Short mmCIF file of C-alpha atoms in Angstrom, two decimals:
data_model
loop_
_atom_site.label_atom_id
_atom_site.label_comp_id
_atom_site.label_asym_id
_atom_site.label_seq_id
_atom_site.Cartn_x
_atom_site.Cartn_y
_atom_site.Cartn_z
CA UNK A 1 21.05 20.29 -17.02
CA UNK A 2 21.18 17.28 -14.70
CA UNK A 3 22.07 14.13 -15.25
CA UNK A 4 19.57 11.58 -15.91
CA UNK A 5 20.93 7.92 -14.74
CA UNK A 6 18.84 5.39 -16.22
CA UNK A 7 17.40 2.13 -13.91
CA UNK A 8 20.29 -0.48 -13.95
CA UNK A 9 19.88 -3.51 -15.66
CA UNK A 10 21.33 -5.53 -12.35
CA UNK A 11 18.10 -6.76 -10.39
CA UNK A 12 17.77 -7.42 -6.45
CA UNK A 13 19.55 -10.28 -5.90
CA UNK A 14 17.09 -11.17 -3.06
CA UNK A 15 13.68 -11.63 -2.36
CA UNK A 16 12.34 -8.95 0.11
CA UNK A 17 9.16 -8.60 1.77
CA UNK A 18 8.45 -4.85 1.63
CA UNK A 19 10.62 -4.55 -0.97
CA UNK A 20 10.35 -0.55 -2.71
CA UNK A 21 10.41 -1.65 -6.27
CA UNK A 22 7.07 -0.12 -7.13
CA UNK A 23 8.32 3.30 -6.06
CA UNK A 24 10.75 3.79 -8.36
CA UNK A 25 7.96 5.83 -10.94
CA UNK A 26 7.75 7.90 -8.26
CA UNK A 27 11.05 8.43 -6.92
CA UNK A 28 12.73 9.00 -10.21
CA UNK A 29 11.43 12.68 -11.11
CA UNK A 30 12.70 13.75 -7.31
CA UNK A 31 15.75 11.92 -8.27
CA UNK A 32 16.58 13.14 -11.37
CA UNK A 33 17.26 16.80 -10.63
CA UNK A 34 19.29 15.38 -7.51
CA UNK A 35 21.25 12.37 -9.71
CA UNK A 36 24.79 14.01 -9.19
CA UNK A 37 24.51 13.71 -5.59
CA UNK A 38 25.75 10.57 -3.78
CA UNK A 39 22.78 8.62 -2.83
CA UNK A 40 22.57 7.38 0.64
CA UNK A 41 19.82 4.46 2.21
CA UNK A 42 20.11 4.08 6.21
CA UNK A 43 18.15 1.04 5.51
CA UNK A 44 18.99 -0.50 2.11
CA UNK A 45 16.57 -3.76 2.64
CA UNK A 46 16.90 -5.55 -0.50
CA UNK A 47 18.26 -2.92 -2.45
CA UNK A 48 15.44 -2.03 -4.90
CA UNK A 49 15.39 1.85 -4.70
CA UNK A 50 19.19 1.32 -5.12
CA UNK A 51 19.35 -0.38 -8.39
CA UNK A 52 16.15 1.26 -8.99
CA UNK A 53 17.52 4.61 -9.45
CA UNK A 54 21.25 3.54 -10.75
CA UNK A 55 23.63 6.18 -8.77
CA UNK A 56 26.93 6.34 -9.48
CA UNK A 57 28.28 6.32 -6.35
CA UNK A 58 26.04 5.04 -3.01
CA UNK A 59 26.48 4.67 0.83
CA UNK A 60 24.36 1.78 1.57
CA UNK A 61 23.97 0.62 5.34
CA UNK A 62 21.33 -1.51 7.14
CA UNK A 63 21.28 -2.95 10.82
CA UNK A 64 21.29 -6.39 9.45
CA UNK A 65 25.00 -7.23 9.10
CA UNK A 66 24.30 -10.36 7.51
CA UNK A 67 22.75 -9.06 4.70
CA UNK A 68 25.42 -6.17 4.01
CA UNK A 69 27.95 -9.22 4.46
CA UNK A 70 25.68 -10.52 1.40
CA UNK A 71 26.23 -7.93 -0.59
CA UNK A 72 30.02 -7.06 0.26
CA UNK A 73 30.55 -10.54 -1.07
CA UNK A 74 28.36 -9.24 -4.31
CA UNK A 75 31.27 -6.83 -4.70
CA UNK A 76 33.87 -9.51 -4.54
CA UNK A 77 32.28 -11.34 -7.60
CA UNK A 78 30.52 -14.10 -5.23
CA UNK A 79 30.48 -17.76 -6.31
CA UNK A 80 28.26 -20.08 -4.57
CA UNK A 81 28.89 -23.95 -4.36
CA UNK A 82 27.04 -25.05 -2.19
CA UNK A 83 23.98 -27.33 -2.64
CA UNK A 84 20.53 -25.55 -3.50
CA UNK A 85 17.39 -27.24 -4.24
CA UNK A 86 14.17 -25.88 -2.90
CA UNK A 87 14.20 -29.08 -0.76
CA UNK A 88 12.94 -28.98 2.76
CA UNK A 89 15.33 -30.99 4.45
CA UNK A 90 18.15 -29.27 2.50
CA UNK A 91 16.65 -25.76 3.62
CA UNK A 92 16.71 -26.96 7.91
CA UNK A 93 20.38 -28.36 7.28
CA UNK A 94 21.32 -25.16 5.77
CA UNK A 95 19.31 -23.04 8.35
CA UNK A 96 20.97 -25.38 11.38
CA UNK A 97 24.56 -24.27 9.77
CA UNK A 98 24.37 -20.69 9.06
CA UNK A 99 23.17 -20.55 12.73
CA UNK A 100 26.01 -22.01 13.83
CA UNK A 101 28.65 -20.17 11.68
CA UNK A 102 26.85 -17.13 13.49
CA UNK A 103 27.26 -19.17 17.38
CA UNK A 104 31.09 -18.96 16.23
CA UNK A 105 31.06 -15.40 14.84
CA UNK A 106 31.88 -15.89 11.50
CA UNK A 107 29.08 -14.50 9.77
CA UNK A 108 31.61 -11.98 7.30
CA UNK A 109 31.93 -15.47 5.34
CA UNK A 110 31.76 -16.33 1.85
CA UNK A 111 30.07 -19.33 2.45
CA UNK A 112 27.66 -17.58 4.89
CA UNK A 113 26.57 -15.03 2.68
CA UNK A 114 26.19 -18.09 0.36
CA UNK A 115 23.65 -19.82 2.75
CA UNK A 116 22.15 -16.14 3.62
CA UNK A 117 20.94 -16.22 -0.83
CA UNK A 118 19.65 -19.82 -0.47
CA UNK A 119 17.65 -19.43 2.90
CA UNK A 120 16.42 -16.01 1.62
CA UNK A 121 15.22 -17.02 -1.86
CA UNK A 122 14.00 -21.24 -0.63
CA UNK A 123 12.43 -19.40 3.28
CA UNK A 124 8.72 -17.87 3.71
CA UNK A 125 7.65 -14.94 1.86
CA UNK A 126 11.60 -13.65 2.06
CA UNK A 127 11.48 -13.31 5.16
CA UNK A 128 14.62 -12.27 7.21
CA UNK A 129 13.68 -13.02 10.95
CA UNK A 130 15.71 -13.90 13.63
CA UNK A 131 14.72 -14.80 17.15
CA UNK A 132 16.17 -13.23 20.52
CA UNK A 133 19.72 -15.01 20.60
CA UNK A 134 20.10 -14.31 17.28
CA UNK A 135 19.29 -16.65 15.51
CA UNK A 136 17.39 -17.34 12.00
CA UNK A 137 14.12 -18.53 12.51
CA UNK A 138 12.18 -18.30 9.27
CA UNK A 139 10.96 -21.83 8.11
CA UNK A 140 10.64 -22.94 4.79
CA UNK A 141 8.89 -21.26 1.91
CA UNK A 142 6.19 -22.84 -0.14
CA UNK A 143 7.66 -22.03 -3.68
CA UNK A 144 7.03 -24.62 -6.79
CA UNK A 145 10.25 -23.27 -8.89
CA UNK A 146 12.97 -21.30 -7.43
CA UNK A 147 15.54 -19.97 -10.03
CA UNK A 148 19.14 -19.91 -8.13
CA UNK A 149 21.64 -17.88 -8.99
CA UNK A 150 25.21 -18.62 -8.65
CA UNK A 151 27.61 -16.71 -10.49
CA UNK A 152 27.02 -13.33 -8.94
CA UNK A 153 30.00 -11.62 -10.98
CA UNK A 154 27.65 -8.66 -13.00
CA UNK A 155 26.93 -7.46 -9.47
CA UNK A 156 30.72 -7.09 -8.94
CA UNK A 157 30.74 -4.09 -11.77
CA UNK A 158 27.43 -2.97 -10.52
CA UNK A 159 28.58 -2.30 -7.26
CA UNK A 160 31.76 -1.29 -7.56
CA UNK A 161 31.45 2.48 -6.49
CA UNK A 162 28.37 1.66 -4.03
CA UNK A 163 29.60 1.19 -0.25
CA UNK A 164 28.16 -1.22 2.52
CA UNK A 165 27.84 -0.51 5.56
CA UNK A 166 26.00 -1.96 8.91
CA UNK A 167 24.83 -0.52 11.62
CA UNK A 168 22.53 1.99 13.50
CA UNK A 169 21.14 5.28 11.35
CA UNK A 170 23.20 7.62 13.66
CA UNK A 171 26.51 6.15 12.89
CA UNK A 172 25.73 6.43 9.43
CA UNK A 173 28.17 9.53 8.22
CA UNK A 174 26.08 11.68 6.36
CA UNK A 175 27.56 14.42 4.29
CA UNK A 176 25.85 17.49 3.26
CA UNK A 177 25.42 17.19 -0.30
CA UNK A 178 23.95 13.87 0.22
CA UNK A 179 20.64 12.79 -1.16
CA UNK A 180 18.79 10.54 1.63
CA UNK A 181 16.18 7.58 0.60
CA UNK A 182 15.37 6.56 3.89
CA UNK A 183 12.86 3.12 4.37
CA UNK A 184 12.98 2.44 8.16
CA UNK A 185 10.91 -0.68 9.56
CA UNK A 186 7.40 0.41 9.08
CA UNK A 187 5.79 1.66 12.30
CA UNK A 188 3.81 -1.93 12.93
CA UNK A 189 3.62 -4.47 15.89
CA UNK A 190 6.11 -6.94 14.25
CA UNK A 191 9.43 -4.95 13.72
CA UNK A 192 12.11 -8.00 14.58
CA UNK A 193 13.77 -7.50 10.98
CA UNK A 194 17.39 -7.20 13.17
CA UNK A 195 18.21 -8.39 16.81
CA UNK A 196 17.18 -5.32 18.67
CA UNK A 197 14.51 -4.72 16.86
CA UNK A 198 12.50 -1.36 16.16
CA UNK A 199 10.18 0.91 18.35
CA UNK A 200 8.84 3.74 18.07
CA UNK A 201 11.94 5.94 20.16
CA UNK A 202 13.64 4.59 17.13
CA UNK A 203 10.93 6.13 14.25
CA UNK A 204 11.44 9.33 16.33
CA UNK A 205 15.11 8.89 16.00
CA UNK A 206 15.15 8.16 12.44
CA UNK A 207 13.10 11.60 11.67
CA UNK A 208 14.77 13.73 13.72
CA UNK A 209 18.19 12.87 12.81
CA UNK A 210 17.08 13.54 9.34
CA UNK A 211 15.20 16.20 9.44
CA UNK A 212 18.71 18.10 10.64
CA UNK A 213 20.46 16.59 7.02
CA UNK A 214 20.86 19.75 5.07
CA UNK A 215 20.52 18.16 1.46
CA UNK A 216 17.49 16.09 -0.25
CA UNK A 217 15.32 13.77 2.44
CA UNK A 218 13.10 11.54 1.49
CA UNK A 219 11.27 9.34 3.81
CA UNK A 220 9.02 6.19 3.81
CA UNK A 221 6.94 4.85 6.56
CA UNK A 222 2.75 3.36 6.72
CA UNK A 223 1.21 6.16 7.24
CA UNK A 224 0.05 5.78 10.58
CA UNK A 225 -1.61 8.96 12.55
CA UNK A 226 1.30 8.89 15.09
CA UNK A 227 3.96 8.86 11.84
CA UNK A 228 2.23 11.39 9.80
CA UNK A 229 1.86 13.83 13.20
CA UNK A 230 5.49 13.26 13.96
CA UNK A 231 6.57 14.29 10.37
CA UNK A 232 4.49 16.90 10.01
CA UNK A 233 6.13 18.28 13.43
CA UNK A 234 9.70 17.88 11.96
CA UNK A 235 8.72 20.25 9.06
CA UNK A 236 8.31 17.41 5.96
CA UNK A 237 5.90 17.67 3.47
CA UNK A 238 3.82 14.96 3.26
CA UNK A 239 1.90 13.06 0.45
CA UNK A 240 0.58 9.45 0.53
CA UNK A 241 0.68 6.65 -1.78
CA UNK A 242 -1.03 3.20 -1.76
CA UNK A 243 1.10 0.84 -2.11
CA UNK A 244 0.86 -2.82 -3.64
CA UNK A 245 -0.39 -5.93 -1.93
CA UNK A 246 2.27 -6.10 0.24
CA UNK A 247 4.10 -9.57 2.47
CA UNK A 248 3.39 -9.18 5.95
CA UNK A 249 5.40 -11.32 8.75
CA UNK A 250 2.16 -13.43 9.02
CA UNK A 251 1.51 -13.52 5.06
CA UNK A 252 -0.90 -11.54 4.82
CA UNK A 253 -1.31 -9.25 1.52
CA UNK A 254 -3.70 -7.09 2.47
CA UNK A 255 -2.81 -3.30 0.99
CA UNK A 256 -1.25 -0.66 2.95
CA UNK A 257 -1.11 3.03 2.85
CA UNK A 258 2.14 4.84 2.91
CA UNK A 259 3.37 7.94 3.65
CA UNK A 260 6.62 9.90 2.13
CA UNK A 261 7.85 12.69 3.91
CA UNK A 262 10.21 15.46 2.16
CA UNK A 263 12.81 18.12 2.53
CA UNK A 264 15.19 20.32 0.93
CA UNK A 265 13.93 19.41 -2.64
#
């Protein structure tokens, strides 16, 4: 019989628009007959499939490297100092420093993964944007009560057989036995969530590098006609879900319809 591994108790640490909470009833039967396997998430966003499911051991990489720095500082036991108030003028002094730790590339900080938490849970709609050069660009949120945390030591047990990693999905080293939850940028205009960004040679990418794994896929995306065409094509079975009112980059909460491609379940 499998092993069952029940949801852990540790919650996302940030807020995430998009975020996959609200799959988890309907990831965990797939799951569950796969919960040996390591899990791996090419794009680990705010890590609710991830805590979500409870793996024992993880491989969790996203293009954003100041967000994996976030949570490879979770792993250290993080303690955060510095001043938070959900305070405007505290939120652009912040904003004007992490940007330039980044201008002096040292963004694998403590104290910038501190400031990375506060201008994540004080910004809009937890949004993590950043403009051409780089930069963070999301302005302030419009929160009444913000509950900070600052002792980040539970996570450090949590996490403590999960591994971080940054960087594009092909680099990502995939072993056979692997079970894949995959969440790439949805295929919409606004796709900016890293410098680079995301097109649609990259949604292409994403599927067809996966659709050569030889263990469990499973794959998220709006379920546009090009998406669902492209998956079909690949050889996933598809279903569709409708998802929650959902943050867009312009806050909009209108609902959305998703797609999840599968394989070698």
């Amino acid at each position: 019989m499998p092993t069952v591994v029940a949801e852990t108790a540790l919650r996302p640490p940030l807020k995430w628009a998009g975020g996959k909470r609200w799959q988890i009833p309907h990831l965990r039967p797939i799951w569950e007959s796969h919960s040996r396997r390591r899990l791996v998430e090419p794009f680990c966003g705010g890590l609710a499939v991830a805590l979500g499911l409870g793996p024992e051991a993880a491989l969790l990489n996203d293009a954003n490297p100041h967000l994996v720095n976030f949570y490879t500082w979770l792993q250290r036991g993080l303690q955060i100092t510095i001043p938070m108030e959900n305070d405007k003028d505290l939120f652009y002094q912040h904003r004007e420093r992490f940007n330039a730790i980044l201008s002096q590339s040292s963004g694998d900080t403590a104290e910038a993964a501190a400031i990375f938490y506060y201008l994540n849970r004080t910004g809009f709609n937890g949004l993590c944007r950043f403009n051409r050069q780089g930069a963070f660009n999301v302005p302030f949120g419009r929160y009444k009560r913000i509950p900070y945390t600052r002792d980040f030591s539970d996570y450090q047990k949590g996490f403590a057989n999960w591994t971080f990693t940054t960087g594009d999905i092909e680099t990502v080293p995939l072993e056979s036995g692997d079970f894949v939850y995959a969440d790439p940028p949805y295929d919409v205009e606004f796709t900016q969530y890293a410098q680079g960004g995301f097109s649609w040679s990259d949604q292409k990418r994403t599927a067809q590098v996966l659709a050569r794994h030889k263990g469990p896929v499973v794959l998220v995306n709006q379920a546009t006609g090009r998406v669902e065409a492209l998956y079909r094509e690949l050889g996933y079975a598809v279903r569709f879900l409708e998802a929650p009112r959902r943050i867009s980059c312009t806050g909009d909460r209108s609902p959305a319809r998703e797609i999840i491609g599968t394989r070698n379940l």
